[in-house]
Amino acid sequence: MVRGTAVKGRPNKVMRLLAEKYPTKESVYEQLIYLQSRLSLPKGIEHFMSDLHGEYASFFHILNNCSGVIREKVDYVFGERLSAEEKAEFCTLIYYPKEKIEQMASKHQNTPEWYRRNLSQLLELSKLMSYKYPASKVNGFIPKRYEAVIVELMNTRPEADNAQFVYHKRLLNTIVQIDSGADFIEAFTVLIKRLAVDRLHIVGDFFDRGNRPDAILNLLMKHPSVDIQWGNHDVLWMGAALGNEACIATVVRNSLRYNNTDVLERGYGISLRPLTTFASRIYPDANPIKAAEKAITMMMFKLEGQLIRQHPEYQMDSRLLLDKIDFRSSHAVLGDGKRYELESAYFPTLDEAAADCYELTEKEAAIIADLKSYFEESTVLRRHVDYLYQKGSLYTRYNGNLLFHGCVLLNDDGSLRTITYKDRDFRGKGWFDYCDRLAREAYLHHTAEAVDFMYFLWCGRLSPVSGREFKTFERAYIPDESTWKEPADPYFKYVNNEDTCAMVLQEFGLDAQKGHIINGHVPVKVKKGETPVKAGGKAIIIDGGFCKAYHSKTGISGYTLISNSRGLRLLQHQKIADVREALRENHDIESVSETVELQTCRTTLGDTDEGRLIQDEITDLYNLLLAYQNGLIKPQE
């Protein structure tokens, strides 16, 4: 259907609005020429990362070096003109300009010649990297206060004409003479990093395990082009910020368990003092952190038990185990009907004679109420949750690819599973859409049902961001490790099957031949021979273990998937340098590159989602031009 056409000889609303924006035929000509030409440019570079889990140092370096892309461009541009040591130092300057300049100044090596040489090299690199973008877009990437001078430098051609050579040299010399070299170096590095990555996709899980998810979000909020697919650890924190008490207890327990309480106390201003004081009194023989973990764990089991009983539609009764404890024999009866010995039967806040073992004691209730007020009133946490809702969703369809964190629920035979919830049936995309709607209802309207639902999203067996049955009670209290195995959705097996991936892509309205499924959630154990590329390249699992707690399992330090105009490439990060190491030794990220898909024809902007929107605008502009030519609308002179 052609958009923007006139109806019954009268211009419609779209046409009238376009005529206000482009009031002359000349302005329409100009925009049509610009838009038609843009469609032929190569598509922008997309980077995909997942499961950052609070590892700020690793993420900071990867964001600064654009997953190694900048080093590749430096090698390409300067080749043998620079030695390996010179290129390494130049790359470090791009990654950490302020710190590198300070280091050079401390050694009295930041001479005028040093500034001129590096500015010239940064300019050369920027020019090459800008060729796939229209000039107007490149100008938008430059920090505004330096835009006029940098645009002028980008447009000089010193190799073509002596006058241009002199002009170019004078521009650089003047920058250095007026002592603004450091400022312009920083501005050029901002431009280069923006040219290197056009779109950043984070496929879930900012929180837990690592100690600085808050710093990651602060950094990401400055990035101009980001989308986020929520992971189960994200919805856990989102639920906690919205006041879900079971989510609050779980967040606190996870932070204590991984010894990263700084994110709570310093990052978000959430005090744990009442909890630790209480815990030290009831567990006097344990160290304060372990005592607090024990205390909040019992509160968590009580609170989640209350939610599970209130919401049988969650289908999580297998987690109701506090009432299955036999205190006299120190055993618990699990879902298989068998009795398992407990590691300890000392539960000072659990009264076997109480009418309801899932009810908090008076002191526990006071501690949870105190924690809840901190979570709800933390302005920093609120700002981060606002950002996650603004930029995030349960899934994203982008340029023909399907991005989600967890799984599409399947039956044992690989078909789409039907989930009955509140007397309604859902499956596939419909279940994702319903869960997304309830998560937003919790944020926008704060209804009790929706806020409760955030706990289900975090750990429900039928949650699309979880997809497995948690065994938290068993892992906490039962030493028999056979009880720890967590049954997972058949999706995690069938994702290796090409027909299954095709079915999932079609379910979400995507081309099964051209599209890919990109998700995280399950660490890929590379050291055991696992591969992230599934189903002949139709699915890519990009959880490579950014978190240090997973390095021993995965054997690597994370993945970055790169989509450019030539196809898909997966970077397997072996070792990620931190800031101090990079500055001291000019060390960089160590990665192994694997081509996932190589296209015979270059993908242009016209082949992308943005290109289709541009094509719609072009259609409207042609209709406006026709209206001008036919006299239906009178153009301005």
XYZ file of C-alpha atoms in Angstrom, residues 302-579:
278
model
C 9.149 -17.657 53.408
C 8.312 -14.738 51.111
C 8.443 -16.739 47.912
C 6.341 -19.435 49.580
C 3.662 -16.848 50.286
C 3.662 -15.743 46.624
C 3.577 -19.289 45.247
C 0.586 -20.181 47.422
C -1.219 -16.967 46.412
C -0.594 -17.680 42.717
C -1.148 -21.324 41.808
C -1.032 -20.195 38.155
C 2.774 -19.886 38.552
C 2.901 -23.725 38.782
C 5.798 -23.521 41.240
C 4.549 -25.700 44.110
C 7.721 -27.811 43.926
C 9.501 -24.918 45.665
C 7.262 -25.147 48.758
C 9.678 -27.111 50.932
C 9.816 -25.392 54.332
C 6.749 -27.366 55.429
C 8.468 -30.582 54.281
C 11.215 -30.354 56.921
C 11.305 -33.018 59.652
C 13.115 -31.253 62.516
C 13.398 -34.361 64.685
C 15.296 -36.429 62.106
C 16.897 -33.488 60.244
C 15.466 -34.589 56.905
C 13.287 -33.076 54.191
C 10.876 -34.808 51.823
C 11.259 -33.565 48.239
C 8.943 -33.805 45.274
C 10.103 -37.318 44.392
C 8.752 -38.520 47.756
C 12.205 -39.404 49.061
C 13.705 -38.241 52.348
C 17.006 -36.382 52.151
C 19.277 -35.548 55.053
C 19.769 -31.849 55.729
C 23.196 -30.339 56.236
C 21.841 -28.761 59.423
C 18.443 -28.531 61.056
C 19.261 -25.334 62.925
C 16.624 -22.830 61.733
C 16.253 -20.309 64.579
C 13.556 -18.264 62.792
C 11.479 -21.250 61.709
C 8.995 -22.490 64.319
C 7.856 -26.056 63.629
C 4.880 -25.528 65.918
C 3.721 -22.355 64.139
C 0.403 -22.428 62.284
C 2.145 -21.176 59.127
C 5.854 -21.793 58.664
C 5.894 -19.311 55.745
C 4.966 -16.372 57.981
C 7.774 -13.951 58.847
C 8.608 -13.397 62.492
C 7.988 -9.913 63.815
C 11.698 -9.081 63.590
C 12.031 -10.516 60.076
C 9.032 -8.488 58.925
C 10.633 -5.308 60.308
C 13.906 -6.026 58.464
C 12.088 -6.662 55.162
C 10.033 -3.478 55.617
C 13.254 -1.531 56.199
C 14.920 -3.028 53.119
C 11.820 -2.382 51.037
C 11.868 1.317 51.892
C 15.513 1.540 50.839
C 14.866 -0.193 47.493
C 11.813 1.900 46.690
C 13.439 5.192 47.690
C 16.863 4.739 46.036
C 17.017 7.461 43.376
C 19.980 5.819 41.611
C 18.224 2.454 41.386
C 15.060 4.169 40.185
C 17.025 5.933 37.440
C 18.549 2.641 36.300
C 15.206 0.828 36.333
C 13.647 3.704 34.351
C 16.418 3.218 31.775
C 15.875 -0.559 31.621
C 12.179 -0.030 30.924
C 12.864 2.728 28.414
C 15.463 0.818 26.392
C 14.471 -2.738 27.217
C 11.939 -5.453 26.446
C 11.642 -9.223 26.658
C 12.595 -9.583 22.997
C 13.627 -7.479 20.018
C 13.364 -8.028 16.276
C 16.138 -6.063 14.651
C 17.302 -6.271 11.031
C 15.801 -9.719 10.617
C 17.315 -11.200 13.794
C 15.472 -12.283 16.953
C 17.069 -11.267 20.256
C 15.964 -12.594 23.630
C 17.718 -13.699 26.793
C 16.209 -17.024 27.812
C 14.058 -19.392 25.776
C 10.896 -19.959 23.777
C 9.012 -22.605 25.748
C 8.729 -25.929 23.903
C 7.179 -29.347 24.447
C 9.291 -32.478 24.690
C 8.729 -33.104 20.968
C 10.043 -29.643 20.047
C 6.679 -28.046 19.263
C 5.621 -24.730 20.803
C 4.307 -25.260 24.317
C 0.921 -23.872 25.321
C 0.937 -22.119 28.710
C -2.388 -21.759 30.477
C -2.378 -18.683 32.689
C -5.471 -17.158 34.301
C -7.704 -19.380 32.122
C -6.068 -18.079 28.947
C -3.768 -19.999 26.608
C -0.510 -18.548 25.320
C 2.425 -19.854 23.345
C 5.495 -18.579 21.512
C 5.418 -14.882 20.750
C 2.042 -14.481 22.458
C 3.508 -15.589 25.808
C 6.467 -13.201 25.424
C 4.076 -10.333 24.635
C 1.868 -11.101 27.643
C 4.834 -11.317 30.032
C 6.235 -8.059 28.644
C 2.868 -6.358 29.145
C 2.603 -7.487 32.771
C 6.182 -6.345 33.493
C 5.284 -2.891 32.157
C 2.051 -2.862 34.118
C 4.097 -3.399 37.278
C 6.170 -0.329 36.392
C 3.454 1.964 35.077
C 0.501 1.085 37.309
C 2.067 -0.845 40.191
C -0.795 -3.337 40.370
C -0.292 -6.070 42.976
C -0.690 -8.896 40.442
C 1.908 -7.416 38.088
C 4.413 -6.645 40.860
C 4.045 -10.217 42.144
C 4.585 -11.461 38.584
C 8.130 -10.041 38.553
C 9.130 -12.818 40.955
C 7.693 -15.444 38.578
C 9.611 -13.890 35.672
C 12.832 -14.164 37.671
C 12.725 -17.887 38.414
C 9.547 -19.515 37.128
C 9.956 -22.731 35.173
C 7.528 -21.279 32.608
C 9.147 -17.835 32.499
C 10.665 -17.011 29.081
C 13.712 -15.436 30.752
C 14.258 -18.369 33.098
C 13.071 -21.618 31.572
C 14.354 -23.850 34.319
C 13.315 -25.102 37.741
C 15.492 -23.536 40.429
C 16.801 -25.769 43.222
C 17.772 -23.051 45.673
C 16.499 -24.886 48.777
C 18.309 -28.079 47.825
C 21.571 -26.273 47.119
C 21.319 -24.332 50.380
C 20.436 -27.157 52.763
C 20.877 -30.624 51.210
C 24.422 -31.970 50.695
C 23.278 -34.678 48.243
C 24.203 -33.054 44.912
C 21.864 -35.335 42.964
C 19.066 -33.054 44.195
C 20.709 -29.963 42.743
C 20.036 -30.701 39.081
C 17.711 -28.050 37.635
C 15.355 -29.361 34.907
C 15.389 -27.006 31.920
C 13.014 -26.332 29.060
C 13.454 -28.531 25.956
C 14.360 -25.333 24.051
C 17.919 -25.588 25.309
C 18.215 -28.961 23.579
C 16.250 -28.129 20.430
C 18.142 -24.892 19.777
C 20.664 -27.148 18.030
C 17.993 -28.105 15.488
C 17.635 -26.017 12.310
C 13.930 -26.821 11.879
C 13.227 -25.668 15.440
C 15.081 -22.398 14.896
C 13.157 -21.860 11.649
C 9.876 -22.463 13.499
C 10.807 -19.945 16.223
C 11.838 -17.279 13.714
C 8.595 -17.723 11.778
C 6.607 -17.563 15.019
C 8.050 -14.075 15.567
C 7.358 -13.016 11.974
C 10.932 -13.256 10.701
C 12.507 -14.858 7.623
C 13.629 -18.363 8.623
C 16.251 -18.424 5.872
C 17.918 -15.083 6.545
C 17.276 -14.522 10.260
C 19.157 -15.675 13.357
C 18.262 -16.295 16.977
C 20.648 -14.503 19.339
C 20.381 -15.196 23.047
C 22.400 -15.681 26.235
C 21.446 -17.056 29.659
C 23.347 -20.359 29.456
C 27.173 -20.107 29.661
C 28.879 -21.882 26.767
C 31.481 -24.278 28.189
C 34.154 -23.767 25.539
C 36.756 -25.656 27.565
C 34.524 -28.749 27.308
C 34.174 -28.424 23.554
C 30.833 -26.609 23.428
C 30.270 -24.108 20.636
C 28.094 -20.982 20.730
C 27.048 -21.468 17.105
C 24.025 -23.745 16.933
C 21.850 -25.216 14.193
C 24.218 -24.448 11.345
C 24.513 -20.806 12.374
C 20.772 -20.132 12.816
C 21.202 -19.641 16.573
C 24.109 -18.048 18.437
C 24.395 -18.283 22.233
C 26.583 -15.361 23.296
C 26.902 -16.039 27.035
C 30.629 -16.695 27.206
C 31.130 -15.856 30.856
C 32.026 -12.185 31.271
C 31.606 -12.814 34.986
C 34.772 -14.056 36.683
C 32.706 -16.596 38.609
C 32.070 -18.373 35.276
C 35.602 -18.268 33.842
C 36.466 -21.664 35.282
C 33.372 -23.156 33.610
C 33.610 -21.481 30.214
C 37.378 -21.181 29.873
C 37.033 -17.735 28.240
C 36.117 -14.158 29.222
C 33.041 -13.548 27.115
C 31.798 -13.073 23.550
C 30.994 -10.207 21.251
C 28.944 -10.966 18.153
C 29.536 -8.484 15.342
C 27.145 -7.952 12.452
C 28.492 -5.830 9.609
C 27.675 -5.397 5.936
C 29.561 -8.587 5.063
C 27.992 -10.964 7.571
C 28.397 -12.202 11.145
C 31.595 -12.614 13.127
C 31.993 -13.937 16.667
C 34.826 -12.713 18.891
C 35.825 -15.074 21.679
C 37.594 -13.001 24.332
C 40.464 -14.932 25.894
C 41.783 -12.192 28.149
C 40.586 -8.668 28.805
C 43.079 -6.066 29.996
C 42.027 -3.651 32.712
C 42.707 0.089 32.589
